[in-house]
Coordinates of C-alpha atoms in Angstrom, one line a residue:
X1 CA 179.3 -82.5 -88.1
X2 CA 176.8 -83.1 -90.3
X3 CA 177.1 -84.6 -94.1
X4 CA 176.7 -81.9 -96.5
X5 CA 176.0 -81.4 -100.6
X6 CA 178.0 -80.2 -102.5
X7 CA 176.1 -78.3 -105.1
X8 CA 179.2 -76.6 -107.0
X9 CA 182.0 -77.9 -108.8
X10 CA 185.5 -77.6 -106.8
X11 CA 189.4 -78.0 -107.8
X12 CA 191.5 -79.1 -105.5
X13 CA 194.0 -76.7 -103.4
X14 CA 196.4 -75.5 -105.5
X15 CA 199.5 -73.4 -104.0
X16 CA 200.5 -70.6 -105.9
X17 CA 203.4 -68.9 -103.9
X18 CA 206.5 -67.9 -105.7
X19 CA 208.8 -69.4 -103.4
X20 CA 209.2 -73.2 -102.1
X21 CA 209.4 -73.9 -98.7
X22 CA 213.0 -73.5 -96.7
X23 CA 215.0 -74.0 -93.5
X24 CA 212.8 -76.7 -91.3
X25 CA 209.8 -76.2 -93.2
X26 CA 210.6 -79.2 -95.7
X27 CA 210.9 -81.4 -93.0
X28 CA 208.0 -80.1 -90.7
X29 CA 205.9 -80.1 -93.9
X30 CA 206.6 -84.2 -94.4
X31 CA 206.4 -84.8 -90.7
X32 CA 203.1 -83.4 -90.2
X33 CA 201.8 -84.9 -93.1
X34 CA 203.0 -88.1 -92.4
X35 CA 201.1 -87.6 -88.9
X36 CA 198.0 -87.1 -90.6
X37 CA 198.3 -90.4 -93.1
X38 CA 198.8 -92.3 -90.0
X39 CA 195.9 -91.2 -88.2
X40 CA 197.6 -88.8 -85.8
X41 CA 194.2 -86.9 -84.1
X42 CA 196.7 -84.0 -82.8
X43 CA 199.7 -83.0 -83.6
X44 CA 202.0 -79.8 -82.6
X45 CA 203.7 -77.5 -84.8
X46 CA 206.3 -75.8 -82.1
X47 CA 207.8 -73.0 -84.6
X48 CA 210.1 -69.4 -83.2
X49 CA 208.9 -66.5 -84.5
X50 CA 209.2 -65.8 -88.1
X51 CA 209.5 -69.5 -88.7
X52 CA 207.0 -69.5 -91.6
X53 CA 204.1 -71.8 -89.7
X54 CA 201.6 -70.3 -92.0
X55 CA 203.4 -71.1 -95.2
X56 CA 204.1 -75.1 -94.0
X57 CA 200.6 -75.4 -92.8
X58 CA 199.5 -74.0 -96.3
X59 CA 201.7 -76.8 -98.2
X60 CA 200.1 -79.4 -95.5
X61 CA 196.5 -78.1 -97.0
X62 CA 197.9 -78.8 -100.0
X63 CA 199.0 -81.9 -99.7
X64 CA 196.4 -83.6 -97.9
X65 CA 193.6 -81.8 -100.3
X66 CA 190.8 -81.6 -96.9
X67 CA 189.3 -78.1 -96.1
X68 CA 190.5 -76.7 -92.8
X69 CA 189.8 -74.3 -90.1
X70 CA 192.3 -72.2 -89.0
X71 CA 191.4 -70.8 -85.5
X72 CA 192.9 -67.3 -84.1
X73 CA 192.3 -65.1 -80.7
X74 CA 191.9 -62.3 -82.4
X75 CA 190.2 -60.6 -85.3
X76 CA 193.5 -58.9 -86.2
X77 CA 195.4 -61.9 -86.3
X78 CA 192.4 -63.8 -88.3
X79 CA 192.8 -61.0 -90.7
X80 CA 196.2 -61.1 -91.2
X81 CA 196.2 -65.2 -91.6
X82 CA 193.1 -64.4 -93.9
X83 CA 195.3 -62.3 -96.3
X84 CA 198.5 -64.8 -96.2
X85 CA 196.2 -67.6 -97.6
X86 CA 194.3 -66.0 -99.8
X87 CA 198.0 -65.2 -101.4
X88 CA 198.9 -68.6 -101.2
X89 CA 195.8 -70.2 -102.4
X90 CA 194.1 -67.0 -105.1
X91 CA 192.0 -69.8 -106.9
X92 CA 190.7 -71.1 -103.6
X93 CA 188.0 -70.4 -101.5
X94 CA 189.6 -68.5 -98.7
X95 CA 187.0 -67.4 -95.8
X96 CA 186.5 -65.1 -93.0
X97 CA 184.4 -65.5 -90.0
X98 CA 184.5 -63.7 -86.8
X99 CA 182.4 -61.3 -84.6
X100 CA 180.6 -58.7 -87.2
X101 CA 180.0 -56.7 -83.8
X102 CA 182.5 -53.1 -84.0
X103 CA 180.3 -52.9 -81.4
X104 CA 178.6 -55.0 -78.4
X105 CA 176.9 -54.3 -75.4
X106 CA 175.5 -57.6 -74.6
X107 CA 171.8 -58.0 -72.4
X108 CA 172.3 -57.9 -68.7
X109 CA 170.9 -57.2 -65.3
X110 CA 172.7 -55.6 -62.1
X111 CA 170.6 -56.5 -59.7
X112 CA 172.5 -54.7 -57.3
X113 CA 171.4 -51.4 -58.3
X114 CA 168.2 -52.7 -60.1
X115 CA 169.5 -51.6 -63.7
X116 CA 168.6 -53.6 -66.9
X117 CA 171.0 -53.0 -70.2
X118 CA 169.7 -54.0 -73.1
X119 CA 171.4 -55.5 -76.0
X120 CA 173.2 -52.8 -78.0
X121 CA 175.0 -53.3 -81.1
X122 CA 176.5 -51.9 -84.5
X123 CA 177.2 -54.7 -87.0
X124 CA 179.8 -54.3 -89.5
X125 CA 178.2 -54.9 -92.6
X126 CA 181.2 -56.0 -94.6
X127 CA 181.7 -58.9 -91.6
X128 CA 178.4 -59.5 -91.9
X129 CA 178.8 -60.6 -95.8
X130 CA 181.7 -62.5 -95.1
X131 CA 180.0 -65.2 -92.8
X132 CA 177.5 -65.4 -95.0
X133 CA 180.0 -66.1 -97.9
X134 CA 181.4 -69.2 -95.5
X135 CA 178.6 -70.9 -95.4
X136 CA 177.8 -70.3 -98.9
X137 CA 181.4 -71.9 -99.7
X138 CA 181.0 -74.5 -97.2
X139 CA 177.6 -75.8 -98.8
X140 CA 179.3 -75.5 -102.6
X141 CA 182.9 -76.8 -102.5
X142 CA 185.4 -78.6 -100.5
X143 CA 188.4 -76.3 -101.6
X144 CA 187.3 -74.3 -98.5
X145 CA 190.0 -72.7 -95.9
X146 CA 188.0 -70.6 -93.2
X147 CA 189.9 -68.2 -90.8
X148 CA 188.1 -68.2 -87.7
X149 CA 187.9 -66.8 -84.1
X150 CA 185.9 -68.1 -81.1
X151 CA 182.7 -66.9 -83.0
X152 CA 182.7 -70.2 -84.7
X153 CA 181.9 -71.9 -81.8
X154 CA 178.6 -69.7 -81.0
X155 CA 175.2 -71.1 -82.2
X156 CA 174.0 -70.3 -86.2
X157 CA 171.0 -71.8 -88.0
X158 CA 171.8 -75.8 -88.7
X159 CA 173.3 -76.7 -91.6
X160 CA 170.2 -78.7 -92.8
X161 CA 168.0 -75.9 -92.0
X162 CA 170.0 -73.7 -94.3
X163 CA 170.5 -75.9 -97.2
X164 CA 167.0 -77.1 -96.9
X165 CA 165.6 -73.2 -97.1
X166 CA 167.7 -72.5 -100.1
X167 CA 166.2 -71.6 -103.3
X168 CA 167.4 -73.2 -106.8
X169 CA 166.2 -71.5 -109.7
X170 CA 166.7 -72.9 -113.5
X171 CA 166.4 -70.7 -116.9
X172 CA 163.2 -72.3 -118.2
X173 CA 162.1 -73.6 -114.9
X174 CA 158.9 -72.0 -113.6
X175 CA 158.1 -70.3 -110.3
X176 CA 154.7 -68.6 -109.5
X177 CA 156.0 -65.0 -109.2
X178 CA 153.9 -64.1 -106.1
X179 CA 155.2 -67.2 -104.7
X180 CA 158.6 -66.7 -105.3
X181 CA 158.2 -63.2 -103.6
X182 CA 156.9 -64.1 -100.3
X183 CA 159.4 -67.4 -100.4
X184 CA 162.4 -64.6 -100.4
X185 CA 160.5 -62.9 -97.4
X186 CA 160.4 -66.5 -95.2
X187 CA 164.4 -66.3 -96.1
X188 CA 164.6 -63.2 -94.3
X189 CA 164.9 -60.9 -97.6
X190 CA 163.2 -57.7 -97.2
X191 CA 161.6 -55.7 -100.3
X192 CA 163.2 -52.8 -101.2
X193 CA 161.8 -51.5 -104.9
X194 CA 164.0 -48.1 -104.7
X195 CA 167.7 -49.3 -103.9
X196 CA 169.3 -52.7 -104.0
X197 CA 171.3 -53.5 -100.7
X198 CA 172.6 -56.3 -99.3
X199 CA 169.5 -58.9 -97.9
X200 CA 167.3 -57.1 -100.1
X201 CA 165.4 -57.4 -103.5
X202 CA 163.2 -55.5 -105.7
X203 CA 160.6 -56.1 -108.3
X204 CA 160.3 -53.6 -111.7
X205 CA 157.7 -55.2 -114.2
X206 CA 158.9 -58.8 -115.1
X207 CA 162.0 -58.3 -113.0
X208 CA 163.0 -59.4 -110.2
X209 CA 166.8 -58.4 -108.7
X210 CA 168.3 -60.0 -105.8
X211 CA 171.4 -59.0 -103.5
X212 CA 172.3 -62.3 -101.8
X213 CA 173.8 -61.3 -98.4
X214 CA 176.7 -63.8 -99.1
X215 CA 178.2 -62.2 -102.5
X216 CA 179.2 -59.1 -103.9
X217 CA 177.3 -59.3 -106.7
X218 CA 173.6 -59.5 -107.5
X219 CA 170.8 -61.8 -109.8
X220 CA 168.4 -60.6 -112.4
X221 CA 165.5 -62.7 -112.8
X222 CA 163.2 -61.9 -115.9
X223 CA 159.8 -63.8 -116.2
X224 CA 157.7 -64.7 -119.2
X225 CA 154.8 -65.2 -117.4
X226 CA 156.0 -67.9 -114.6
X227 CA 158.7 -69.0 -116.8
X228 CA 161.9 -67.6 -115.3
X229 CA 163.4 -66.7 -119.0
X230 CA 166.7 -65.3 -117.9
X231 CA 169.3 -64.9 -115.3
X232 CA 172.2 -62.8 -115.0
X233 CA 174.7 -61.9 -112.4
X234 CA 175.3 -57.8 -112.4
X235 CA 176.9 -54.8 -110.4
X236 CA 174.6 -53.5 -108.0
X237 CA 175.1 -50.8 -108.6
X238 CA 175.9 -49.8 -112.0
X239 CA 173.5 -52.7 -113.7
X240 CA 176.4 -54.0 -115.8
X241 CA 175.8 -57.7 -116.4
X242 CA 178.8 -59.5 -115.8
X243 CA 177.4 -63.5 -116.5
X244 CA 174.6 -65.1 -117.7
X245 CA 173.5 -67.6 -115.4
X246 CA 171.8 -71.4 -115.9
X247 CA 171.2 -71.7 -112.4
X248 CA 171.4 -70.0 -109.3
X249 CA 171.1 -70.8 -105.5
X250 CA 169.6 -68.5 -103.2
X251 CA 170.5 -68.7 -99.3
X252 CA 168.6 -67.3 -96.4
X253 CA 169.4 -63.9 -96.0
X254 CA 169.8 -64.2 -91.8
X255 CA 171.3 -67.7 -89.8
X256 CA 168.1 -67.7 -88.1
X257 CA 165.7 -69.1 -90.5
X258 CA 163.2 -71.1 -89.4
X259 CA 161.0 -73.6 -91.4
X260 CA 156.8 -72.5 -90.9
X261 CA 155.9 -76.3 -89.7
X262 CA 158.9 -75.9 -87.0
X263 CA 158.3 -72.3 -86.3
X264 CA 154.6 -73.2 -85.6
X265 CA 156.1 -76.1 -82.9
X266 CA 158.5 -73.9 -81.2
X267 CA 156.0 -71.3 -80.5
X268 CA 153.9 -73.9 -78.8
X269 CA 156.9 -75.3 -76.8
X270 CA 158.1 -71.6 -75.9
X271 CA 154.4 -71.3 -74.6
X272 CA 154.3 -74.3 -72.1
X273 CA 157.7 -73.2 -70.6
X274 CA 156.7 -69.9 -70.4
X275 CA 153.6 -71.3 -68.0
X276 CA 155.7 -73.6 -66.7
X277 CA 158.3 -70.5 -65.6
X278 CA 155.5 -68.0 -64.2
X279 CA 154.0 -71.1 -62.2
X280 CA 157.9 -71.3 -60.6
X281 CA 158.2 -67.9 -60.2
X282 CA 154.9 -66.8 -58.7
X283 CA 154.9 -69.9 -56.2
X284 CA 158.3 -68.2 -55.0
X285 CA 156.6 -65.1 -54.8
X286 CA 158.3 -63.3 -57.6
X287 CA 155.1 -61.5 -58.8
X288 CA 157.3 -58.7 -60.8
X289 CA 159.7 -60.7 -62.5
X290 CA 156.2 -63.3 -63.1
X291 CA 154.5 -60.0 -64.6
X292 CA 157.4 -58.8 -66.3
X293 CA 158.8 -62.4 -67.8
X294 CA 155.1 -62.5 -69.1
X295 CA 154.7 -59.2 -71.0
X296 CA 158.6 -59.6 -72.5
X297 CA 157.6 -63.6 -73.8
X298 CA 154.3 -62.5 -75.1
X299 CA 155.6 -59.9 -77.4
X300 CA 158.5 -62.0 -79.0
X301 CA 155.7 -64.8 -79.3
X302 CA 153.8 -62.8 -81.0
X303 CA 156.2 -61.5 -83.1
X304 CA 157.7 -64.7 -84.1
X305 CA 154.1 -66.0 -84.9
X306 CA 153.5 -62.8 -87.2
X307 CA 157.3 -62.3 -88.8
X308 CA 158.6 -65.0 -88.0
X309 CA 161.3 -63.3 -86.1
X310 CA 162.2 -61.5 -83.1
X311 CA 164.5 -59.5 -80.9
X312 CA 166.8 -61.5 -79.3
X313 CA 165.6 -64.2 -81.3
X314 CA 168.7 -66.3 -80.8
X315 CA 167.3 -66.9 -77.3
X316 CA 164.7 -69.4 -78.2
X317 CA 167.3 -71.3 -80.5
X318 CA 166.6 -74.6 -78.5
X319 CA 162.8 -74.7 -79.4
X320 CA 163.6 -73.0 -83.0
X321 CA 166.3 -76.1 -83.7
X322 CA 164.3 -78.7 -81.5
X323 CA 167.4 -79.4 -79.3
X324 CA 167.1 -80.6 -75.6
X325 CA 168.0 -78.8 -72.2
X326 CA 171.6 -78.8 -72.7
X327 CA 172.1 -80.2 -76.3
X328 CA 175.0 -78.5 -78.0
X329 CA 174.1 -75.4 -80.2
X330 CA 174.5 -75.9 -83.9
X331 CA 177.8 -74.0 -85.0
X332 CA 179.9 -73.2 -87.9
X333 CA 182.0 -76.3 -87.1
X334 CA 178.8 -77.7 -88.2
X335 CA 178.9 -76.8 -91.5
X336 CA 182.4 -78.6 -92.1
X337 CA 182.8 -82.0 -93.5
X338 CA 184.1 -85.3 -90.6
X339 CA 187.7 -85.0 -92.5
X340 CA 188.4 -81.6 -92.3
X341 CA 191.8 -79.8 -90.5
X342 CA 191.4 -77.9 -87.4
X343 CA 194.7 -75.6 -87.4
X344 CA 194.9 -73.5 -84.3
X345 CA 197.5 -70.7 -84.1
X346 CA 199.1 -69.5 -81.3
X347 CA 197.5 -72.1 -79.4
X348 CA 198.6 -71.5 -75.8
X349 CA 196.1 -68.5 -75.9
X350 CA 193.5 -69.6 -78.2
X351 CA 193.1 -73.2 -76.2
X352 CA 192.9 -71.6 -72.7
X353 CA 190.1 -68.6 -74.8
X354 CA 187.8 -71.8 -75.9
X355 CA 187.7 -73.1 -72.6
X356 CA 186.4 -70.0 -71.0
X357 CA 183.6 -69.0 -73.1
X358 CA 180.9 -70.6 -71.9
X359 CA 181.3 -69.7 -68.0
X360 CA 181.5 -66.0 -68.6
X361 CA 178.1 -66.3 -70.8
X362 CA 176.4 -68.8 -68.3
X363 CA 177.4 -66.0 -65.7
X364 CA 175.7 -63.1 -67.5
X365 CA 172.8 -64.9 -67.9
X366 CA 171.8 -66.4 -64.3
X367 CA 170.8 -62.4 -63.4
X368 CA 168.5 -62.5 -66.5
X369 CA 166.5 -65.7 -65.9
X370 CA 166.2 -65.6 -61.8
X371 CA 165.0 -61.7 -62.5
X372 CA 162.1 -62.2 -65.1
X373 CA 164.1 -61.0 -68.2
X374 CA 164.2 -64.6 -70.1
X375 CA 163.5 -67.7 -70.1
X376 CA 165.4 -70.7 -68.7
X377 CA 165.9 -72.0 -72.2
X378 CA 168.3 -68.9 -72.8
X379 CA 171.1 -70.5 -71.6
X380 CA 171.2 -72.8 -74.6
X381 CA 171.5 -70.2 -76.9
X382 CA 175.7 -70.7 -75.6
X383 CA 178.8 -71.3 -76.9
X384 CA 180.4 -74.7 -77.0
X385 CA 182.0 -76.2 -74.1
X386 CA 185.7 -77.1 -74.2
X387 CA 184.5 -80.7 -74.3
X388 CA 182.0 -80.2 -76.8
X389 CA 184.7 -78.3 -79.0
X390 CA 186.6 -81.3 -78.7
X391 CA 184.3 -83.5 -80.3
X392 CA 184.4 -81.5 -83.3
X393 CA 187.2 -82.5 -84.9
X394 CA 188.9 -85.7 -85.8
X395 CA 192.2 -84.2 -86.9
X396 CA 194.2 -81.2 -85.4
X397 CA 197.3 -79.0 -85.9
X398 CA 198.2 -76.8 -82.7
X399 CA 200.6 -73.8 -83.8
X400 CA 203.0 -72.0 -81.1
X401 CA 205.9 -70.8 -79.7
X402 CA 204.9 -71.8 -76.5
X403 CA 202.7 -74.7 -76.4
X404 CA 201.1 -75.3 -73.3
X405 CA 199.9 -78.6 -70.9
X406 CA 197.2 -79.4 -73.2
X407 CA 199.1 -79.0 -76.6
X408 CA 201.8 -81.5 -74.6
X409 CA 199.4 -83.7 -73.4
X410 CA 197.1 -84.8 -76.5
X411 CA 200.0 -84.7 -78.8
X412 CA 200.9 -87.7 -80.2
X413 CA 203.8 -85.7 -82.3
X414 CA 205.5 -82.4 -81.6
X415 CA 206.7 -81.1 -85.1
X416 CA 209.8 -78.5 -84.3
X417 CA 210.4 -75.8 -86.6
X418 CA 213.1 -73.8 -85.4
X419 CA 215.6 -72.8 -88.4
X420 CA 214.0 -69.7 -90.3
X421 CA 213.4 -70.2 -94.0
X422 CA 215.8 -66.6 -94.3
X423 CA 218.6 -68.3 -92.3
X424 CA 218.6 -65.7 -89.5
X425 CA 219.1 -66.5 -86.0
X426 CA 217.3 -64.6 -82.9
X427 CA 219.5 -61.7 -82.1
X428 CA 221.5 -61.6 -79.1
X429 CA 220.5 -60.7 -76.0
X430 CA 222.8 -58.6 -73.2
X431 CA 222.0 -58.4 -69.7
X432 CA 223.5 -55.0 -68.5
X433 CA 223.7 -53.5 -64.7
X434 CA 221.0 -50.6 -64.3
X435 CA 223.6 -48.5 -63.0
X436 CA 225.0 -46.2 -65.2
X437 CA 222.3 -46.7 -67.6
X438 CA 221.7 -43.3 -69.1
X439 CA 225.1 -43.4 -70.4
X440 CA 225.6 -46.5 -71.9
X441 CA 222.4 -45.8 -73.8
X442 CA 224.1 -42.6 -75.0
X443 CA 227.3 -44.4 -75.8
X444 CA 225.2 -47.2 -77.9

């Protein structure tokens, strides 16, 4: 985890629910804490259903003022936990980020029947803007809760890449307006002088207009010459100005941004182990897959060398982020400070999800590399091991019902929560014979 700025001003968490905690929640809520002052790394919050988990973990955030990461299986349930916190915590920065995919039909190769699919996908734009908005809030402020899903553990730009890219600009500063145009391209922003869209900006006169990926809302920059006279934040789409503006920070537009010094270097290192794989392959005899591993590297090169981007580009992460054969990627977990709170509900699924990541991508991608499709150094571009996920954090909250072996095993306090804050008690339950059911159903 790396050591971030903190460029904006943050409060601390303040709770804003109209109702204080109830039934074992007091006491879970002191215990937990308590774990965490005495340097507990993990600790288990074993709660029934309807036991309020949510609503003590929020009052532990509280308490402890460090930005967490609450970890679901599913996007629903990430939603859901998204929308509870964001109620407890409305003057808090409250974050989303999972999949943007609705759709994903990832690369692969049947050898069986000699059939190539290639990558397919529709991205949800409004997902899209909300993993943006993370990062944004991660880089700004330490008031920061972000609901996750395994997609946090999948590889994004690193977090000194993106800080270092970002663009500051001051009323009265000055910035060479050519300059500052072809800047916002290298951060992935495209030109767009008829509509302004998400990732895009336009240029009318001495204007400039913005629409940060990351934000709902978009900046006017007005020049005097190179003097950047004026900024404002607007509606994109009416033009109302909504704030005048001192300052402003503008992040990449895409996770894979690439410095031009680096990008230069990767494309040198992507060349030698391209010539290092045809030399494997045709020794083996493997002319296709040589011929066809050649044509497929040389166009992304060249793409890369004249866009600075490619399909597939996350493929060639390792010589984009200078790692080594089997370095972990860079992930969102990445982005977090050493002393934030990993919270992961329903744990006895999402534990067990983690773990199993990376051997159903590894699979997927053996076919790919032995036929000619991509290079060795695609396997990096990877989740995180279960291992690896464990070195990401210092400090750890398991939620469930259920907790299984693991939660047991590295817990050094199991926190039970079993009275409900309304008082009710799991209904009974009646075993009845199977004979004669149709009428005792028609009785009850």
């Amino acid at each position: 985890m790396a050591t971030l700025p903190k460029s904006g001003v943050s409060a601390g968490f303040e709770l804003a629910a109209g109702y204080q905690p109830a039934g074992d929640q007091p006491r879970a809520i002191t215990n937990l804490v308590q774990g965490l002052e005495a340097g507990h790394r993990a600790q288990t919050l074993l709660g029934v259903t309807g036991s309020g988990k949510t609503f003590t973990v929020a009052n532990v955030i509280q308490q402890i003022q460090r930005p967490a990461l609450v970890l679901a299986h599913n996007k629903t349930l990430a939603a859901q936990l998204a929308t509870e916190f964001k109620e407890i915590f409305p003057r808090n920065a409250v974050e989303y980020f999972v999949s943007y995919y609705d759709y994903y039909q990832p690369e692969a190769y049947i050898p069986r029947s000699d059939t190539y699919i290639e990558k397919d996908t529709d991205i949800n734009a409004e997902i899209e803007k909300l993993r943006y908005s993370t990062t944004r809030s991660l880089f700004e402020r330490r008031d920061v809760i972000v609901v996750a899903t395994v997609s946090c553990i999948y590889g994004i730009t690193p977090p000194e890449d993106y800080g270092d890219l970002s663009l500051s600009l001051d009323v009265g500063g000055e910035f060479e307006r050519q300059r500052l145009l072809r800047t916002l391209v290298g951060l992935q922003y495209m030109r767009n002088d008829s509509s302004l869209e998400h990732g895009r900006f336009r240029v009318r006169g001495e204007v400039l207009e913005i629409f940060p990926t990351y934000d709902d809302f978009a900046v006017r920059i007005e020049f005097f010459g190179d003097e950047l006279e004026r900024i404002v934040k607007l509606e994109p789409l009416t033009g109302e100005i909504l704030e005048e503006l001192q300052r402003v920070t503008i992040y990449p537009a895409r996770f894979y941004v690439t410095p031009a010094d680096r990008l230069t270097a990767a494309v040198t290192t992507i060349r030698q182990e391209l010539d290092e794989r045809l030399t494997q392959l045709e020794a083996r005899g493997k002319v296709l897959e040589a011929a066809r591993l050649r044509q497929r590297a040389n166009f992304d090169i060249e793409m890369l060398t004249e866009t600075g981007t490619c399909s597939g580009i996350e493929n060639y992460s390792r010589h984009l982020n200078v790692r080594q054969q089997g370095d972990p990627p860079w992930v969102l977990l990445d982005y977090l400070p050493e002393d934030y709170l990993l919270v992961v509900d329903e744990s006895h699924v999402t534990l067990p999800q983690v773990r199993g990541m990376l051997a159903g991508d590894r699979a997927r991608k053996e076919a790919l590399v032995e036929y000619g499709f991509r290079l060795p150094s695609a396997f990096d571009n990877r989740p995180l091991s279960f291992e690896e996920f464990e070195q990401h954090f210092n400090t750890a909250v398991f939620m469930s019902a259920t907790p299984g072996a693991y939660e047991y095993e590295h817990s050094e306090q199991i926190v039970e929560q079993i009275v409900r804050p309304t008082g009710l008690i799991d209904p009974a339950i009646e075993v009845r014979d199977t004979k004669g059911q149709i009428d005792d159903l028609v009785g009850e």
